[in-house]
PDB file of C-alpha atoms in Angstrom:
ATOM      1  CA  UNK A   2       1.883  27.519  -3.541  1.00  0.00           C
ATOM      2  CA  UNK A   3      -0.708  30.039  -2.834  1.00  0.00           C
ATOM      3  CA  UNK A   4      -2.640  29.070   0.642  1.00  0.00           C
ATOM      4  CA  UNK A   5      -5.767  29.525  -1.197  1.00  0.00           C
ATOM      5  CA  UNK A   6      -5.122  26.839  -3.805  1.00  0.00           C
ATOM      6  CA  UNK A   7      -3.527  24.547  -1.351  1.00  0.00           C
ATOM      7  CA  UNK A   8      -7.338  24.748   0.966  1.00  0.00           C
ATOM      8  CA  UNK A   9      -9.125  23.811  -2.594  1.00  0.00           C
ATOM      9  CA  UNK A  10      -6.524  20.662  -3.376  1.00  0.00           C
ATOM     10  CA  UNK A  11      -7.382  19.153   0.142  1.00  0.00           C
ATOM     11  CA  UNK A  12      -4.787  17.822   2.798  1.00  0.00           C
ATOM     12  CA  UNK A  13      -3.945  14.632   1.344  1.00  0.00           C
ATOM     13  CA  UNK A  14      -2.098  16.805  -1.527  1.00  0.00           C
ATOM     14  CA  UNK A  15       0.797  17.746   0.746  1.00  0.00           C
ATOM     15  CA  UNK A  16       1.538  13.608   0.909  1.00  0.00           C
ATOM     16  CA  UNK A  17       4.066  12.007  -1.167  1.00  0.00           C
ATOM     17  CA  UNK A  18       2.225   9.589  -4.235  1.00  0.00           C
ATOM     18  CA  UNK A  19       3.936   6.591  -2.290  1.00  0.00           C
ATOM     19  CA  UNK A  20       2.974   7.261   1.058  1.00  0.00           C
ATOM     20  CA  UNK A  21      -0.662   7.649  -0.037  1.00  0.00           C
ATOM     21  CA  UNK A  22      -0.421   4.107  -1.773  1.00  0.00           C
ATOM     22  CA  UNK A  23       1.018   2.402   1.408  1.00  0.00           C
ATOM     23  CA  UNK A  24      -1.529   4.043   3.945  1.00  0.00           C
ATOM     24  CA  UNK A  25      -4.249   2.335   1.433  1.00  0.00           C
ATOM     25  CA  UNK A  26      -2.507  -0.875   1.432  1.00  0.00           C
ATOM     26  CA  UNK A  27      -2.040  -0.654   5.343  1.00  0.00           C
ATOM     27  CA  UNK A  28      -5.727  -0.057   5.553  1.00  0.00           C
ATOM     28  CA  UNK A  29      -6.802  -3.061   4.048  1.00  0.00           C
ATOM     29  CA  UNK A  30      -4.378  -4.734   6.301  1.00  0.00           C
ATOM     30  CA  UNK A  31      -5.944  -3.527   9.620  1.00  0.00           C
ATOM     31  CA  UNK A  32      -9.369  -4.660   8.487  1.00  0.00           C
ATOM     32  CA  UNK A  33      -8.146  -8.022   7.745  1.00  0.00           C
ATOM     33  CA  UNK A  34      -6.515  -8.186  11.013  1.00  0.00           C
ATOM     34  CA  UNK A  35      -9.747  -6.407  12.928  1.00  0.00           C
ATOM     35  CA  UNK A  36     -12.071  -9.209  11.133  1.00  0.00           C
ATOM     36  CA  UNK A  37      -9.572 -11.855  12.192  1.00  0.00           C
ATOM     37  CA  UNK A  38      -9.713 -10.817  15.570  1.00  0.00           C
ATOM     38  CA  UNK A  39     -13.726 -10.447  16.013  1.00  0.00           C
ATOM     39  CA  UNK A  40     -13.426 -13.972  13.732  1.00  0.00           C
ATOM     40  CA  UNK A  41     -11.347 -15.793  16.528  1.00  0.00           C
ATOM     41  CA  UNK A  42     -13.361 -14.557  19.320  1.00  0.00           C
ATOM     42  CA  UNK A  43     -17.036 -15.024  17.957  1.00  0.00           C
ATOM     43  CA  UNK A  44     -16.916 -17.929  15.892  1.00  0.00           C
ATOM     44  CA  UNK A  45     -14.495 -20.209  17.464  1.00  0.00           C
ATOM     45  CA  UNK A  46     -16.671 -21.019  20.768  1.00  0.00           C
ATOM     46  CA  UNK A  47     -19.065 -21.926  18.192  1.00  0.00           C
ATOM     47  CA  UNK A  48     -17.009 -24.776  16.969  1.00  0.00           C
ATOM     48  CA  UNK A  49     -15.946 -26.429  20.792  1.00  0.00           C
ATOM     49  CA  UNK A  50     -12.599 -24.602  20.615  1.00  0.00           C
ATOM     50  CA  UNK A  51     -11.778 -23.448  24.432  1.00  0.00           C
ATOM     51  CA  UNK A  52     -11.520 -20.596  25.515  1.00  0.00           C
ATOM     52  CA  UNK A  53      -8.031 -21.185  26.247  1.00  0.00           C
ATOM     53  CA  UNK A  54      -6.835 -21.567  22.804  1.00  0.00           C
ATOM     54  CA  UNK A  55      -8.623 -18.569  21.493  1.00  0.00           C
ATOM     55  CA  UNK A  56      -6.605 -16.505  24.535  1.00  0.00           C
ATOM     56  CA  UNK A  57      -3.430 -18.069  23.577  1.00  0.00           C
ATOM     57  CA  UNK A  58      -3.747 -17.043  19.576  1.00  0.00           C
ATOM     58  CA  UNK A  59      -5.275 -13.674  21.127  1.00  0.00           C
ATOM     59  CA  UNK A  60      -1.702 -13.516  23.005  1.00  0.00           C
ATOM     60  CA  UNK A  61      -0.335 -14.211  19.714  1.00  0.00           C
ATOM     61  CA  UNK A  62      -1.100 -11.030  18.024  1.00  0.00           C
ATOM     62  CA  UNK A  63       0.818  -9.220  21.005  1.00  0.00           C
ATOM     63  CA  UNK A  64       3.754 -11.479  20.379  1.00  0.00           C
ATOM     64  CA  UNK A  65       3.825 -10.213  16.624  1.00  0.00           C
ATOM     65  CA  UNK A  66       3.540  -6.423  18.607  1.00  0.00           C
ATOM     66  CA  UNK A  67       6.856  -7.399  20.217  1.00  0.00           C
ATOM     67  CA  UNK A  68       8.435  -8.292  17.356  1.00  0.00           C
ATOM     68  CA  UNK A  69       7.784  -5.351  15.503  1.00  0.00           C
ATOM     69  CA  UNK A  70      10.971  -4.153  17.439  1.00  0.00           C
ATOM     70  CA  UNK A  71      13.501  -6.321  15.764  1.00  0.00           C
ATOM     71  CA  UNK A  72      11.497  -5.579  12.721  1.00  0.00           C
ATOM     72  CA  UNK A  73      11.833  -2.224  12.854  1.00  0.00           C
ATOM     73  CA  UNK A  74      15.729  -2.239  13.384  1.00  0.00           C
ATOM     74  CA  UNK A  75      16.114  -4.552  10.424  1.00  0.00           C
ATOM     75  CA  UNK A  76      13.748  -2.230   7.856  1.00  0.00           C
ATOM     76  CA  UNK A  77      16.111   0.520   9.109  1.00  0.00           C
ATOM     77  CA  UNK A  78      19.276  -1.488   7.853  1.00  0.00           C
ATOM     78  CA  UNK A  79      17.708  -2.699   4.646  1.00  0.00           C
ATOM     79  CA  UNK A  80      14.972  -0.962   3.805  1.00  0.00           C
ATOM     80  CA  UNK A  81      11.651  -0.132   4.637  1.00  0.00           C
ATOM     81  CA  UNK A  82      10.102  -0.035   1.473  1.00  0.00           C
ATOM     82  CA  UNK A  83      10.782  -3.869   0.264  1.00  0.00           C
ATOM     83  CA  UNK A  84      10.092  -5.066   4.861  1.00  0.00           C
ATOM     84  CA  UNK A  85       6.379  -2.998   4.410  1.00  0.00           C
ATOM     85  CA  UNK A  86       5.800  -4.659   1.184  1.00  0.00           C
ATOM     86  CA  UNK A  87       6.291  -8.387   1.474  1.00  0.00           C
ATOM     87  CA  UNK A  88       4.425  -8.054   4.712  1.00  0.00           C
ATOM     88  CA  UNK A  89       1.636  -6.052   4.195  1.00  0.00           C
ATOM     89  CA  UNK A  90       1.369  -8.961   0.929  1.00  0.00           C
ATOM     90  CA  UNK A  91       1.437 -11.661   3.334  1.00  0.00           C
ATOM     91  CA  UNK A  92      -1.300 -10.531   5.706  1.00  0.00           C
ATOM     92  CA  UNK A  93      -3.974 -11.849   2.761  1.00  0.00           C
ATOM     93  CA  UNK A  94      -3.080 -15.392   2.232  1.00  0.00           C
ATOM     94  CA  UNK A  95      -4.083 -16.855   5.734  1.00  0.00           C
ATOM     95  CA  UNK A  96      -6.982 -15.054   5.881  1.00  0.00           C
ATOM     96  CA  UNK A  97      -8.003 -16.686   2.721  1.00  0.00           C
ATOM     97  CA  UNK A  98      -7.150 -19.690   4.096  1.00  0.00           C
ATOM     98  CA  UNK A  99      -8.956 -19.087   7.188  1.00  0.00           C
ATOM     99  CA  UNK A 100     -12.026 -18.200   4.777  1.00  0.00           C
ATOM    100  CA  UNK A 101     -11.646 -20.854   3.209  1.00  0.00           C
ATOM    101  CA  UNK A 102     -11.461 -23.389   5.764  1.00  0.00           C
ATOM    102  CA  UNK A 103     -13.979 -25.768   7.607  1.00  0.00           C
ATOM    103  CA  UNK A 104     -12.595 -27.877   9.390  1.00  0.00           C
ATOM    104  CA  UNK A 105     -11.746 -26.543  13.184  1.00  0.00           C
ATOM    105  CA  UNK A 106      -8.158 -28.384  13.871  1.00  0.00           C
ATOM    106  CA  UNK A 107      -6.648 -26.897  10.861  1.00  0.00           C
ATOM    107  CA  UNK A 108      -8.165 -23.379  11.269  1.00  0.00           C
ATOM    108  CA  UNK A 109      -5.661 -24.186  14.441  1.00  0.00           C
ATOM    109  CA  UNK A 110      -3.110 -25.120  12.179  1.00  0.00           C
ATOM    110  CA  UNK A 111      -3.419 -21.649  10.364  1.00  0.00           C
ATOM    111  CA  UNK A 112      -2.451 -19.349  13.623  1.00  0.00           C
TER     112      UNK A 112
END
Protein backbone atom coordinates (compact mmCIF):
# COMPACT_ATOMS: atom_id res chain seq x y z
CA UNK A 1 0.00 0.00 0.00
CA UNK A 2 1.20 3.35 -0.96
CA UNK A 3 2.56 5.32 2.36
CA UNK A 4 0.48 8.13 1.30
CA UNK A 5 -2.84 6.28 1.44
CA UNK A 6 -1.89 4.38 4.49
CA UNK A 7 -1.28 8.33 6.48
CA UNK A 8 -5.03 9.19 5.10
CA UNK A 9 -6.65 5.62 6.47
CA UNK A 10 -5.24 6.41 10.04
CA UNK A 11 -3.25 3.92 12.36
CA UNK A 12 -5.95 1.88 13.60
CA UNK A 13 -6.18 0.47 9.81
CA UNK A 14 -3.02 -1.61 10.17
CA UNK A 15 -5.13 -3.64 13.19
CA UNK A 16 -6.81 -6.81 12.58
CA UNK A 17 -11.10 -6.31 12.61
CA UNK A 18 -10.91 -8.63 15.82
CA UNK A 19 -8.35 -7.04 17.70
CA UNK A 20 -10.09 -3.67 17.27
CA UNK A 21 -13.40 -5.30 18.68
CA UNK A 22 -11.62 -6.77 21.80
CA UNK A 23 -9.58 -3.50 22.69
CA UNK A 24 -13.32 -1.87 22.71
CA UNK A 25 -14.68 -4.55 24.78
CA UNK A 26 -11.52 -4.37 27.13
CA UNK A 27 -12.19 -0.70 27.42
CA UNK A 28 -15.43 -0.89 28.80
CA UNK A 29 -13.99 -3.39 31.13
CA UNK A 30 -11.33 -1.07 32.69
CA UNK A 31 -13.94 1.59 33.32
CA UNK A 32 -16.10 -0.76 35.09
CA UNK A 33 -13.27 -1.88 37.12
CA UNK A 34 -11.83 1.99 37.60
CA UNK A 35 -15.56 2.99 38.83
CA UNK A 36 -15.56 -0.07 41.07
CA UNK A 37 -12.50 0.87 42.57
CA UNK A 38 -13.24 4.81 43.23
CA UNK A 39 -16.92 3.05 44.25
CA UNK A 40 -15.29 0.90 47.11
CA UNK A 41 -13.14 3.57 48.37
CA UNK A 42 -15.59 6.66 48.40
CA UNK A 43 -18.81 5.31 49.14
CA UNK A 44 -18.24 2.51 51.46
CA UNK A 45 -16.98 4.74 54.59
CA UNK A 46 -20.19 6.32 53.93
CA UNK A 47 -22.13 3.29 54.88
CA UNK A 48 -19.96 2.29 58.45
CA UNK A 49 -17.93 -0.26 56.46
CA UNK A 50 -14.17 -0.12 58.02
CA UNK A 51 -11.59 0.73 56.60
CA UNK A 52 -10.29 -2.63 56.96
CA UNK A 53 -12.67 -4.35 54.77
CA UNK A 54 -12.42 -1.87 51.99
CA UNK A 55 -8.30 -2.66 52.18
CA UNK A 56 -8.93 -6.27 52.18
CA UNK A 57 -11.36 -6.19 48.83
CA UNK A 58 -8.70 -3.44 47.64
CA UNK A 59 -6.08 -6.46 48.19
CA UNK A 60 -8.48 -8.43 46.31
CA UNK A 61 -8.07 -6.90 42.98
CA UNK A 62 -4.18 -7.68 43.32
CA UNK A 63 -5.06 -11.26 44.09
CA UNK A 64 -7.04 -11.43 40.67
CA UNK A 65 -3.41 -9.64 39.25
CA UNK A 66 -1.75 -12.83 40.50
CA UNK A 67 -3.88 -15.00 39.01
CA UNK A 68 -3.70 -13.68 35.74
CA UNK A 69 -0.54 -15.99 35.63
CA UNK A 70 -2.26 -19.30 35.71
CA UNK A 71 -4.70 -17.61 33.47
CA UNK A 72 -2.49 -16.80 31.05
CA UNK A 73 -0.87 -20.37 30.79
CA UNK A 74 -4.30 -21.90 30.46
CA UNK A 75 -5.57 -19.29 27.44
CA UNK A 76 -2.25 -20.42 25.88
CA UNK A 77 -3.36 -24.21 26.01
CA UNK A 78 -6.94 -23.59 25.02
CA UNK A 79 -7.40 -20.58 23.63
CA UNK A 80 -7.35 -17.08 24.10
CA UNK A 81 -10.12 -16.04 22.18
CA UNK A 82 -13.08 -18.11 24.08
CA UNK A 83 -10.63 -17.22 28.11
CA UNK A 84 -10.91 -13.13 26.89
CA UNK A 85 -14.47 -13.59 26.06
CA UNK A 86 -16.32 -15.23 28.91
CA UNK A 87 -14.33 -12.93 31.10
CA UNK A 88 -14.41 -9.74 29.74
CA UNK A 89 -18.64 -10.90 29.75
CA UNK A 90 -18.45 -11.52 33.31
CA UNK A 91 -16.91 -8.26 34.49
CA UNK A 92 -20.72 -6.60 33.93
CA UNK A 93 -22.93 -8.68 36.03
CA UNK A 94 -21.55 -7.74 39.58
CA UNK A 95 -21.29 -4.42 38.82
CA UNK A 96 -24.92 -4.44 38.09
CA UNK A 97 -25.43 -6.03 41.06
CA UNK A 98 -23.37 -3.72 42.95
CA UNK A 99 -25.59 -0.89 41.20
CA UNK A 100 -28.21 -2.34 42.04
CA UNK A 101 -27.78 -2.99 45.56
CA UNK A 102 -28.65 -1.16 48.92
CA UNK A 103 -28.15 -2.90 51.43
CA UNK A 104 -24.29 -2.73 52.83
CA UNK A 105 -23.74 -6.59 54.06
CA UNK A 106 -24.58 -7.93 50.73
CA UNK A 107 -22.67 -5.30 48.67
CA UNK A 108 -20.01 -7.46 50.96
CA UNK A 109 -21.42 -10.47 49.74
CA UNK A 110 -20.79 -9.29 46.05
CA UNK A 111 -16.71 -8.99 46.37
Amino acid sequence: MDPKAQKKRGFFSKIPRKLKWLIVALVFNNVAIGYLLVYLTAFFPELNISAGIVGLLLGLEGAMVLLSIPLGILSDRRGRQKLLLIGTSLVPLPIIMIALTVISPSLLSLQ
